[in-house]
Amino acid sequence: MPLLPFWMYIVILGIFVSGFMVLYTSKQERDADEAFIEKEGEIYLQRIKEERERREQLLINSEISSN
């Protein structure tokens, strides 16, 4: 194998480091997105639960007042 100039080794190392950083940051972004989606889903389900409870309370109140 012919000896390459020193700067070629630096370039090759930079390519590998760059590839690693792409994979690393994409995993971090994916994890952050999943956490955000999970949080928003919990908020949405809480709103649905509160609305269901409010409607049940209105139904109970309307049944009591109609009797």
JSON list of N, CA and C in Angstrom, two decimals, residues 13-29:
[
{"chain": "A", "resi": 13, "resn": "LEU", "atom": "N", "xyz": [-10.31, 10.53, 8.32]},
{"chain": "A", "resi": 13, "resn": "LEU", "atom": "CA", "xyz": [-10.77, 10.57, 9.70]},
{"chain": "A", "resi": 13, "resn": "LEU", "atom": "C", "xyz": [-11.96, 11.52, 9.84]},
{"chain": "A", "resi": 14, "resn": "GLY", "atom": "N", "xyz": [-11.88, 12.67, 9.18]},
{"chain": "A", "resi": 14, "resn": "GLY", "atom": "CA", "xyz": [-12.99, 13.63, 9.22]},
{"chain": "A", "resi": 14, "resn": "GLY", "atom": "C", "xyz": [-14.26, 13.06, 8.63]},
{"chain": "A", "resi": 15, "resn": "ILE", "atom": "N", "xyz": [-14.15, 12.27, 7.58]},
{"chain": "A", "resi": 15, "resn": "ILE", "atom": "CA", "xyz": [-15.32, 11.64, 6.97]},
{"chain": "A", "resi": 15, "resn": "ILE", "atom": "C", "xyz": [-15.98, 10.68, 7.97]},
{"chain": "A", "resi": 16, "resn": "PHE", "atom": "N", "xyz": [-15.17, 9.87, 8.64]},
{"chain": "A", "resi": 16, "resn": "PHE", "atom": "CA", "xyz": [-15.71, 8.94, 9.62]},
{"chain": "A", "resi": 16, "resn": "PHE", "atom": "C", "xyz": [-16.35, 9.67, 10.80]},
{"chain": "A", "resi": 17, "resn": "VAL", "atom": "N", "xyz": [-15.69, 10.70, 11.29]},
{"chain": "A", "resi": 17, "resn": "VAL", "atom": "CA", "xyz": [-16.25, 11.48, 12.41]},
{"chain": "A", "resi": 17, "resn": "VAL", "atom": "C", "xyz": [-17.55, 12.14, 11.98]},
{"chain": "A", "resi": 18, "resn": "SER", "atom": "N", "xyz": [-17.60, 12.67, 10.78]},
{"chain": "A", "resi": 18, "resn": "SER", "atom": "CA", "xyz": [-18.81, 13.30, 10.27]},
{"chain": "A", "resi": 18, "resn": "SER", "atom": "C", "xyz": [-19.95, 12.29, 10.18]},
{"chain": "A", "resi": 19, "resn": "GLY", "atom": "N", "xyz": [-19.67, 11.11, 9.68]},
{"chain": "A", "resi": 19, "resn": "GLY", "atom": "CA", "xyz": [-20.69, 10.06, 9.60]},
{"chain": "A", "resi": 19, "resn": "GLY", "atom": "C", "xyz": [-21.20, 9.67, 10.97]},
{"chain": "A", "resi": 20, "resn": "PHE", "atom": "N", "xyz": [-20.29, 9.53, 11.92]},
{"chain": "A", "resi": 20, "resn": "PHE", "atom": "CA", "xyz": [-20.69, 9.20, 13.29]},
{"chain": "A", "resi": 20, "resn": "PHE", "atom": "C", "xyz": [-21.58, 10.30, 13.87]},
{"chain": "A", "resi": 21, "resn": "MET", "atom": "N", "xyz": [-21.22, 11.55, 13.66]},
{"chain": "A", "resi": 21, "resn": "MET", "atom": "CA", "xyz": [-22.01, 12.66, 14.20]},
{"chain": "A", "resi": 21, "resn": "MET", "atom": "C", "xyz": [-23.40, 12.72, 13.57]},
{"chain": "A", "resi": 22, "resn": "VAL", "atom": "N", "xyz": [-23.50, 12.40, 12.29]},
{"chain": "A", "resi": 22, "resn": "VAL", "atom": "CA", "xyz": [-24.82, 12.36, 11.64]},
{"chain": "A", "resi": 22, "resn": "VAL", "atom": "C", "xyz": [-25.70, 11.33, 12.32]},
{"chain": "A", "resi": 23, "resn": "LEU", "atom": "N", "xyz": [-25.17, 10.13, 12.54]},
{"chain": "A", "resi": 23, "resn": "LEU", "atom": "CA", "xyz": [-25.95, 9.09, 13.20]},
{"chain": "A", "resi": 23, "resn": "LEU", "atom": "C", "xyz": [-26.30, 9.47, 14.64]},
{"chain": "A", "resi": 24, "resn": "TYR", "atom": "N", "xyz": [-25.34, 10.05, 15.34]},
{"chain": "A", "resi": 24, "resn": "TYR", "atom": "CA", "xyz": [-25.55, 10.43, 16.74]},
{"chain": "A", "resi": 24, "resn": "TYR", "atom": "C", "xyz": [-26.62, 11.51, 16.88]},
{"chain": "A", "resi": 25, "resn": "THR", "atom": "N", "xyz": [-26.53, 12.55, 16.07]},
{"chain": "A", "resi": 25, "resn": "THR", "atom": "CA", "xyz": [-27.51, 13.64, 16.17]},
{"chain": "A", "resi": 25, "resn": "THR", "atom": "C", "xyz": [-28.89, 13.22, 15.67]},
{"chain": "A", "resi": 26, "resn": "SER", "atom": "N", "xyz": [-28.94, 12.35, 14.67]},
{"chain": "A", "resi": 26, "resn": "SER", "atom": "CA", "xyz": [-30.25, 11.90, 14.20]},
{"chain": "A", "resi": 26, "resn": "SER", "atom": "C", "xyz": [-30.95, 11.07, 15.28]},
{"chain": "A", "resi": 27, "resn": "LYS", "atom": "N", "xyz": [-30.19, 10.28, 16.04]},
{"chain": "A", "resi": 27, "resn": "LYS", "atom": "CA", "xyz": [-30.79, 9.53, 17.14]},
{"chain": "A", "resi": 27, "resn": "LYS", "atom": "C", "xyz": [-31.28, 10.47, 18.23]},
{"chain": "A", "resi": 28, "resn": "GLN", "atom": "N", "xyz": [-30.50, 11.49, 18.55]},
{"chain": "A", "resi": 28, "resn": "GLN", "atom": "CA", "xyz": [-30.92, 12.45, 19.56]},
{"chain": "A", "resi": 28, "resn": "GLN", "atom": "C", "xyz": [-32.19, 13.17, 19.12]},
{"chain": "A", "resi": 29, "resn": "GLU", "atom": "N", "xyz": [-32.26, 13.59, 17.87]},
{"chain": "A", "resi": 29, "resn": "GLU", "atom": "CA", "xyz": [-33.45, 14.27, 17.37]},
{"chain": "A", "resi": 29, "resn": "GLU", "atom": "C", "xyz": [-34.66, 13.35, 17.39]}
]
